[in-house]
PDB file of C-alpha atoms in Angstrom:
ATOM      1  CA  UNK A   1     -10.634 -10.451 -19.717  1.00 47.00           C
ATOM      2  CA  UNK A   2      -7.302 -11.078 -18.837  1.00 57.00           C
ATOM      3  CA  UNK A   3      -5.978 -14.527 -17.898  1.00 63.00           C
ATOM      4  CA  UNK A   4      -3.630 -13.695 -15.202  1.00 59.00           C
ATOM      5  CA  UNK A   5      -3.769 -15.444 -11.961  1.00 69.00           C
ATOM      6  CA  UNK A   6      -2.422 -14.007  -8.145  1.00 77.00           C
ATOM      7  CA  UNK A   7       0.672 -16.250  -6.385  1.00 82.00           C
ATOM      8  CA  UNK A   8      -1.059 -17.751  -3.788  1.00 87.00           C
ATOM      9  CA  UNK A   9       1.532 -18.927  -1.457  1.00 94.00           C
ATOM     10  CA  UNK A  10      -0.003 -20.056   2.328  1.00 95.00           C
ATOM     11  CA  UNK A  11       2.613 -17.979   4.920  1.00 97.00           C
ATOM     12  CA  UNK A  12       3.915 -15.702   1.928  1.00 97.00           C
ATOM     13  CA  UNK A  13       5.396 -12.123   1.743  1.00 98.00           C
ATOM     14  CA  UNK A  14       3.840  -9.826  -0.365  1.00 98.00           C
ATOM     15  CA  UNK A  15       4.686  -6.079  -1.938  1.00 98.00           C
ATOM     16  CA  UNK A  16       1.530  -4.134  -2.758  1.00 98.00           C
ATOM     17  CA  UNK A  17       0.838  -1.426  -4.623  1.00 98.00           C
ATOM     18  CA  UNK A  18      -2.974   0.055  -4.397  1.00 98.00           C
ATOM     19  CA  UNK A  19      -4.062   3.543  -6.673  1.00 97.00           C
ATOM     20  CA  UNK A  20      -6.368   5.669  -6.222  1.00 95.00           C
ATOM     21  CA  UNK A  21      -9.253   5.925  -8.949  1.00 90.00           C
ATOM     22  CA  UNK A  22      -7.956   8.209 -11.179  1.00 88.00           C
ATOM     23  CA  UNK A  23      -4.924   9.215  -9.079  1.00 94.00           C
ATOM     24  CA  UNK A  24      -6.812  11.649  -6.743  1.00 93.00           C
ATOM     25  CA  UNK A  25      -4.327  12.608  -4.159  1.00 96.00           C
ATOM     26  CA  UNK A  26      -6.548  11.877  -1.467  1.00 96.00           C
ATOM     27  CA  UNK A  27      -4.581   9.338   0.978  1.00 97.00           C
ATOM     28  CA  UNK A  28      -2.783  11.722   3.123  1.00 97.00           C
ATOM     29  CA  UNK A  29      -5.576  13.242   4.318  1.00 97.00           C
ATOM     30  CA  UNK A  30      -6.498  13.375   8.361  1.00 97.00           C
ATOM     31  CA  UNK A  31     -10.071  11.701   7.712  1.00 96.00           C
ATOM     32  CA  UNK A  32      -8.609   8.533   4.708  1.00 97.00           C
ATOM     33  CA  UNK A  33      -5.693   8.119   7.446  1.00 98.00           C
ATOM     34  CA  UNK A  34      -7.582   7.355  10.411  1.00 98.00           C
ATOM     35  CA  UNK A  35     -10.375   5.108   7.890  1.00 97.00           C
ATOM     36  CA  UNK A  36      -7.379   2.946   6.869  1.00 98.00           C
ATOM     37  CA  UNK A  37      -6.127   2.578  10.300  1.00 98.00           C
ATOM     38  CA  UNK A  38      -9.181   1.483  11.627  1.00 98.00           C
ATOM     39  CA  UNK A  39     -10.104  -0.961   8.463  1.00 98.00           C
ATOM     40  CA  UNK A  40      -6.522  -2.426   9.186  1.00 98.00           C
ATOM     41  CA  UNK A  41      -7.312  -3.359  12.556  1.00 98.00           C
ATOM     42  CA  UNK A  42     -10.448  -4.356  12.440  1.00 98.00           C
ATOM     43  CA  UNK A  43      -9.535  -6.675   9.587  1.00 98.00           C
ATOM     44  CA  UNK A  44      -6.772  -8.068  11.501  1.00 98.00           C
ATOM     45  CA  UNK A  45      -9.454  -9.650  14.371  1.00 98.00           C
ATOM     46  CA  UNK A  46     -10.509 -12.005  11.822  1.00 97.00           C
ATOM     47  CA  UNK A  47      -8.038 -11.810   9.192  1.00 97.00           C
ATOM     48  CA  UNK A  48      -4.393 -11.831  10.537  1.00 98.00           C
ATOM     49  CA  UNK A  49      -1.496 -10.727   8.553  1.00 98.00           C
ATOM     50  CA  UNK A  50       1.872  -8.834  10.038  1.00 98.00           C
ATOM     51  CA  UNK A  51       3.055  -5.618   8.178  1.00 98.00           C
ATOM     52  CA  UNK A  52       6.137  -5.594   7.836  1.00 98.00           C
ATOM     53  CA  UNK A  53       6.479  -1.826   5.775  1.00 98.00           C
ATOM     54  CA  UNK A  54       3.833   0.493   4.610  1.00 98.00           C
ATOM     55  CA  UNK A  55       4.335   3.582   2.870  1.00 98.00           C
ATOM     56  CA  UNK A  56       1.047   6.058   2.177  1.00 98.00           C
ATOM     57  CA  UNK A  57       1.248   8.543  -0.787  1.00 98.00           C
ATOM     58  CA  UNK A  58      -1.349  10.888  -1.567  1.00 98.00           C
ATOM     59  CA  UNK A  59      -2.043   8.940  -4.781  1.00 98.00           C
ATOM     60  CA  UNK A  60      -1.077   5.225  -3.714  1.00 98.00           C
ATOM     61  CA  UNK A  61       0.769   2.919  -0.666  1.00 98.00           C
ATOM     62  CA  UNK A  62       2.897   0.504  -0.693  1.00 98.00           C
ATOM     63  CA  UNK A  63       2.808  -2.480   1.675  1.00 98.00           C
ATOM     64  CA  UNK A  64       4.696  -5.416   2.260  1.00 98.00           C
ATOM     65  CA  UNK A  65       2.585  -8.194   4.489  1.00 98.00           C
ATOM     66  CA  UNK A  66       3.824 -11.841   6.038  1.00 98.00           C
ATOM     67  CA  UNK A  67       0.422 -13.629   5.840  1.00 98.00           C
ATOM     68  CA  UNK A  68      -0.095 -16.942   8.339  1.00 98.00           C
ATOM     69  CA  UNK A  69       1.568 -20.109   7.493  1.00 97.00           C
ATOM     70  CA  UNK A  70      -2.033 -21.383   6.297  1.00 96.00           C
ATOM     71  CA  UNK A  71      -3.562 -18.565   4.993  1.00 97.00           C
ATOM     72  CA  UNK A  72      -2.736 -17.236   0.916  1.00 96.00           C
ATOM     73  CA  UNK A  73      -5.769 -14.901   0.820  1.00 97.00           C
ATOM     74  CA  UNK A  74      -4.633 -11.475   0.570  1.00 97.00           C
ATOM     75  CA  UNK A  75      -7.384 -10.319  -1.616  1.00 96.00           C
ATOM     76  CA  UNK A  76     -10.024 -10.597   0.485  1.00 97.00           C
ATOM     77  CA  UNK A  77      -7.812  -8.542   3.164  1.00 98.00           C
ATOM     78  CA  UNK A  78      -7.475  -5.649   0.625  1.00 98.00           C
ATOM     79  CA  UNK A  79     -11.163  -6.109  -0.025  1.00 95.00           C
ATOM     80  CA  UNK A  80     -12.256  -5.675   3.389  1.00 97.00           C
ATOM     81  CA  UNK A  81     -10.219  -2.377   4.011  1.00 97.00           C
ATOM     82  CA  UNK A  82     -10.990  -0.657   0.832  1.00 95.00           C
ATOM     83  CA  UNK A  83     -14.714  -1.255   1.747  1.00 93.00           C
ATOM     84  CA  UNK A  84     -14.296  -0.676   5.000  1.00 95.00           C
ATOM     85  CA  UNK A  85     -12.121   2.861   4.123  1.00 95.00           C
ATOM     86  CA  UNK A  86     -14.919   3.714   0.731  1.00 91.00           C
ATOM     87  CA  UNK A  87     -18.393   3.385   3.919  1.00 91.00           C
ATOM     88  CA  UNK A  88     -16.130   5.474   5.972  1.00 93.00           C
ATOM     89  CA  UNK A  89     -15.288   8.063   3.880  1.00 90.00           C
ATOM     90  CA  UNK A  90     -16.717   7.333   0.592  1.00 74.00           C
ATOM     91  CA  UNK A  91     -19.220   9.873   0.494  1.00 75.00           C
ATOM     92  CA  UNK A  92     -16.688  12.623   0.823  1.00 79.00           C
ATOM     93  CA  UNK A  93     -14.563  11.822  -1.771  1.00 75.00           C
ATOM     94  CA  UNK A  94     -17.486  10.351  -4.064  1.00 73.00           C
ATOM     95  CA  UNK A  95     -17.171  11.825  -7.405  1.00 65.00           C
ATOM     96  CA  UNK A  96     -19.903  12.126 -10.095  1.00 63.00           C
ATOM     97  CA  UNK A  97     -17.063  12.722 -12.863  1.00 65.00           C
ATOM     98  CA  UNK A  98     -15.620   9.289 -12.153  1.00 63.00           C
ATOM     99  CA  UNK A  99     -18.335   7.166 -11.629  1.00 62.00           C
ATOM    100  CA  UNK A 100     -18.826   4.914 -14.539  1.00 66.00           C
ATOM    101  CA  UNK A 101     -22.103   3.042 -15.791  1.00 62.00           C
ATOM    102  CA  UNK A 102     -20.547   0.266 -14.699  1.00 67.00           C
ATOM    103  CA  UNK A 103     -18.938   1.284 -11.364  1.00 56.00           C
ATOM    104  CA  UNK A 104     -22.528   2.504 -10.560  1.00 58.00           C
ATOM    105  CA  UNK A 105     -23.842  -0.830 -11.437  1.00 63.00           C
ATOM    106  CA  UNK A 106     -21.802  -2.924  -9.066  1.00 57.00           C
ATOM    107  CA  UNK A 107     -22.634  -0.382  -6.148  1.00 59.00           C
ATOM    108  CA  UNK A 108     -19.001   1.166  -6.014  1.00 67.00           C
ATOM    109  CA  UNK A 109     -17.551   4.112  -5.023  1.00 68.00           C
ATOM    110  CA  UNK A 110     -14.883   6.472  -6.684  1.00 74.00           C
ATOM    111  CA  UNK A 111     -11.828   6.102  -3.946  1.00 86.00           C
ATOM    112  CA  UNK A 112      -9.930   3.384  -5.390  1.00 92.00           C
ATOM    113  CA  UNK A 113      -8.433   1.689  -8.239  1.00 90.00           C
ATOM    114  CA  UNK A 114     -10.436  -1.840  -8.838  1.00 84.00           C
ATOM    115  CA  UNK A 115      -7.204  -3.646  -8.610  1.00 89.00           C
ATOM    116  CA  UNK A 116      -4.219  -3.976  -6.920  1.00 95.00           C
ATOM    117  CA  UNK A 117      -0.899  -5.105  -7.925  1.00 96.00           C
ATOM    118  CA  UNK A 118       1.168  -7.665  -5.844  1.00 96.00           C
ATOM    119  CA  UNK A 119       3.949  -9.627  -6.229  1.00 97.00           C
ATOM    120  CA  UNK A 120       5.659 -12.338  -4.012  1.00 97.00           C
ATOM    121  CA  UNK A 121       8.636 -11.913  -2.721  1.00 97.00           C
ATOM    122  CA  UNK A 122      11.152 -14.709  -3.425  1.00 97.00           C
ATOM    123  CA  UNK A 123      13.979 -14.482  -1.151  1.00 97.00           C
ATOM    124  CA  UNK A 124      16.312 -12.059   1.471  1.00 98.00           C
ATOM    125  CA  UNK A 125      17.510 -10.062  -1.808  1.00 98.00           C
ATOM    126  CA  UNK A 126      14.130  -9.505  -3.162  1.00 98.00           C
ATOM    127  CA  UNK A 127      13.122  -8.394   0.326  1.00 98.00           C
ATOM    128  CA  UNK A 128      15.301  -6.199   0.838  1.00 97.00           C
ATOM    129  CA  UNK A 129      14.925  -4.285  -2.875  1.00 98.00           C
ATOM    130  CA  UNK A 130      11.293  -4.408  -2.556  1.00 98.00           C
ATOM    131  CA  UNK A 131      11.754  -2.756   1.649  1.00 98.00           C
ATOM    132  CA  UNK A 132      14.024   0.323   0.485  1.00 98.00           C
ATOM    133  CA  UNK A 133      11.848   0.855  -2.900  1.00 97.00           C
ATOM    134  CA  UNK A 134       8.825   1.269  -0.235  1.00 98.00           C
ATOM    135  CA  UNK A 135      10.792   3.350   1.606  1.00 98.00           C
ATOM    136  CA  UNK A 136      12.239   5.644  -0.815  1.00 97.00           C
ATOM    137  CA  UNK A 137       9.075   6.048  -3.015  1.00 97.00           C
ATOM    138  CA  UNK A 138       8.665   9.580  -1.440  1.00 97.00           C
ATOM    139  CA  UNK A 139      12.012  10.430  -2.418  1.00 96.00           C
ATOM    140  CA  UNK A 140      11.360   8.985  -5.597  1.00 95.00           C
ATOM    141  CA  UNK A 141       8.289  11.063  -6.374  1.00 96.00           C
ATOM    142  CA  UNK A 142      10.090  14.324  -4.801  1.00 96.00           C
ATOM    143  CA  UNK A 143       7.882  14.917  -2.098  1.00 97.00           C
ATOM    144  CA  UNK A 144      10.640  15.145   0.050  1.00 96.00           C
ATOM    145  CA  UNK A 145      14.353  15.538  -0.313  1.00 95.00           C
ATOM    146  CA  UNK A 146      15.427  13.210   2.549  1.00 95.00           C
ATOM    147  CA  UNK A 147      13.159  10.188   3.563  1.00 97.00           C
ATOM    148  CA  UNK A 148      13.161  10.844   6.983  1.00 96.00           C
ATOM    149  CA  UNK A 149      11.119  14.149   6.276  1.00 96.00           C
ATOM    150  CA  UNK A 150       7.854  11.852   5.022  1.00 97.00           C
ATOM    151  CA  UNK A 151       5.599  11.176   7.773  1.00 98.00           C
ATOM    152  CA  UNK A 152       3.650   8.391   6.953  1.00 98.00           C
ATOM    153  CA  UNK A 153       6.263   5.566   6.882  1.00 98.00           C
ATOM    154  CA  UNK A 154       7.327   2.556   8.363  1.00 98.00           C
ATOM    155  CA  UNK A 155      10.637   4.136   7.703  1.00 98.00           C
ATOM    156  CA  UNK A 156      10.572   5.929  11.315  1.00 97.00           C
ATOM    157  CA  UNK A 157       9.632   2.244  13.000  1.00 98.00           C
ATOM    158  CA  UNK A 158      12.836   1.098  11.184  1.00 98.00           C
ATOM    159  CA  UNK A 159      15.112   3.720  11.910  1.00 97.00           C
ATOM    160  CA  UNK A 160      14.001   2.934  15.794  1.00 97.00           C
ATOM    161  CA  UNK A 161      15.122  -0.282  15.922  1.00 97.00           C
ATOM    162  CA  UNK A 162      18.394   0.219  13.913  1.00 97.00           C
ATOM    163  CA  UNK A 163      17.826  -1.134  10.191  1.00 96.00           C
ATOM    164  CA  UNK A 164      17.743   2.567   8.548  1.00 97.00           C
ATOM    165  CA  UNK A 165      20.461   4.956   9.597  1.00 97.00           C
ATOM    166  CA  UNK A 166      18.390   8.031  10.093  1.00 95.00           C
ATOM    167  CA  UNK A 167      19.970  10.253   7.955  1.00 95.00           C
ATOM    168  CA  UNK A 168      19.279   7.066   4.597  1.00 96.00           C
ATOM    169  CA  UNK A 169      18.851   8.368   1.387  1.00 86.00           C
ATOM    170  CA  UNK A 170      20.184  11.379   2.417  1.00 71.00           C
ATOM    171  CA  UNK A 171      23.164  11.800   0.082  1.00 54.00           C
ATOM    172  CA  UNK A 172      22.655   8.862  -2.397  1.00 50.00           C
ATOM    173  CA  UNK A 173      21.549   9.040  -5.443  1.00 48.00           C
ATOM    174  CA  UNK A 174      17.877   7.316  -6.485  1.00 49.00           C
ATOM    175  CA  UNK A 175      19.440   4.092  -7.902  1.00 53.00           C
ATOM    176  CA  UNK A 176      21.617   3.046  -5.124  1.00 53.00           C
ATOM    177  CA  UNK A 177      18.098   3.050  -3.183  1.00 54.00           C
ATOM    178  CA  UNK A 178      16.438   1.147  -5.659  1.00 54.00           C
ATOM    179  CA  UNK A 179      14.652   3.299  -6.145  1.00 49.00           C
ATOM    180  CA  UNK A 180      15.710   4.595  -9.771  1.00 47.00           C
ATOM    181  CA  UNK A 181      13.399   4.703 -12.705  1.00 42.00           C
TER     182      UNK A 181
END
């Protein structure tokens, strides 16, 4: 077992990344949309945290979260709404093929990835790389040819209040978004 330990910074910002087990390009649909919408809220009753930018992917999202100025747990957030998204819609999606011994053990399902990735974001520069890389990951994976065109963004919250010119990523190429491999 790896050694590696989470930042754990009370009040931090965070970029996510979550998979799906096995890639199954699953997220986008009506019934894993709504699940995640309601896990989100319901976690933030008890949990709070502010979202700053999501993007959802049929494969993956990307978030970027402020957490409290007391609070460092994130993990237990992104526990609560993957279980709360796998007893919603779990038994859909459950797959025989990718259930391990183990997996089946420990009582889980076949929606997501065990893990998570997240990093801490250090300053205004770092912010802002890690906010258009969210943003232009459909681009990115050509699911669209202009951002605007991917519905399930906080792009279009953005673009309302004046921090995305509508028409971004439009013309540019995939490295002056960040966004480059």
């Amino acid at each position: 077992m790896s050694d590696y330990r989470r930042a754990a910074v009370p009040g931090g910002t965070y970029f996510f990344t979550l998979v799906t087990e096995r890639r199954q390009p699953i997220l986008t649909d009506p019934d894993i949309r709504q699940a995640l919408r309601e896990a989100i809220e319901t976690v933030r009753l008890t949990q709070p945290f502010v979202i700053d930018a999501w993007v959802l992917l049929p494969d993956h999202l990307h978030a970027i979260w402020r957490l409290p100025p007391d609070d460092a747990d994130f993990s237990k957030r992104w526990r609560l709404i993957k279980r709360h998204v796998t007893h919603a819609c779990g038994s859909r999606y459950n797959r025989s093929d990718l259930l391990s011994h183990r997996r089946q053990t420990k009582g889980q399902g076949t929606l997501w990835q065990q893990r998570f990735w997240e990093h801490l974001i250090r300053d205004e520069y770092d912010y802002a790389r890690h906010f258009d890389y969210l943003h232009g990951n459909p681009l990115k994976h050509g699911l669209v040819t202009r951002v605007q065109d991917w519905p399930w963004s906080s792009f279009h919250r953005w673009v309302k209040q004046g921090v995305y010119p509508v028409d971004w990523g439009g013309d540019a190429s995939l490295d002056e978004l960040g966004v480059g491999e």
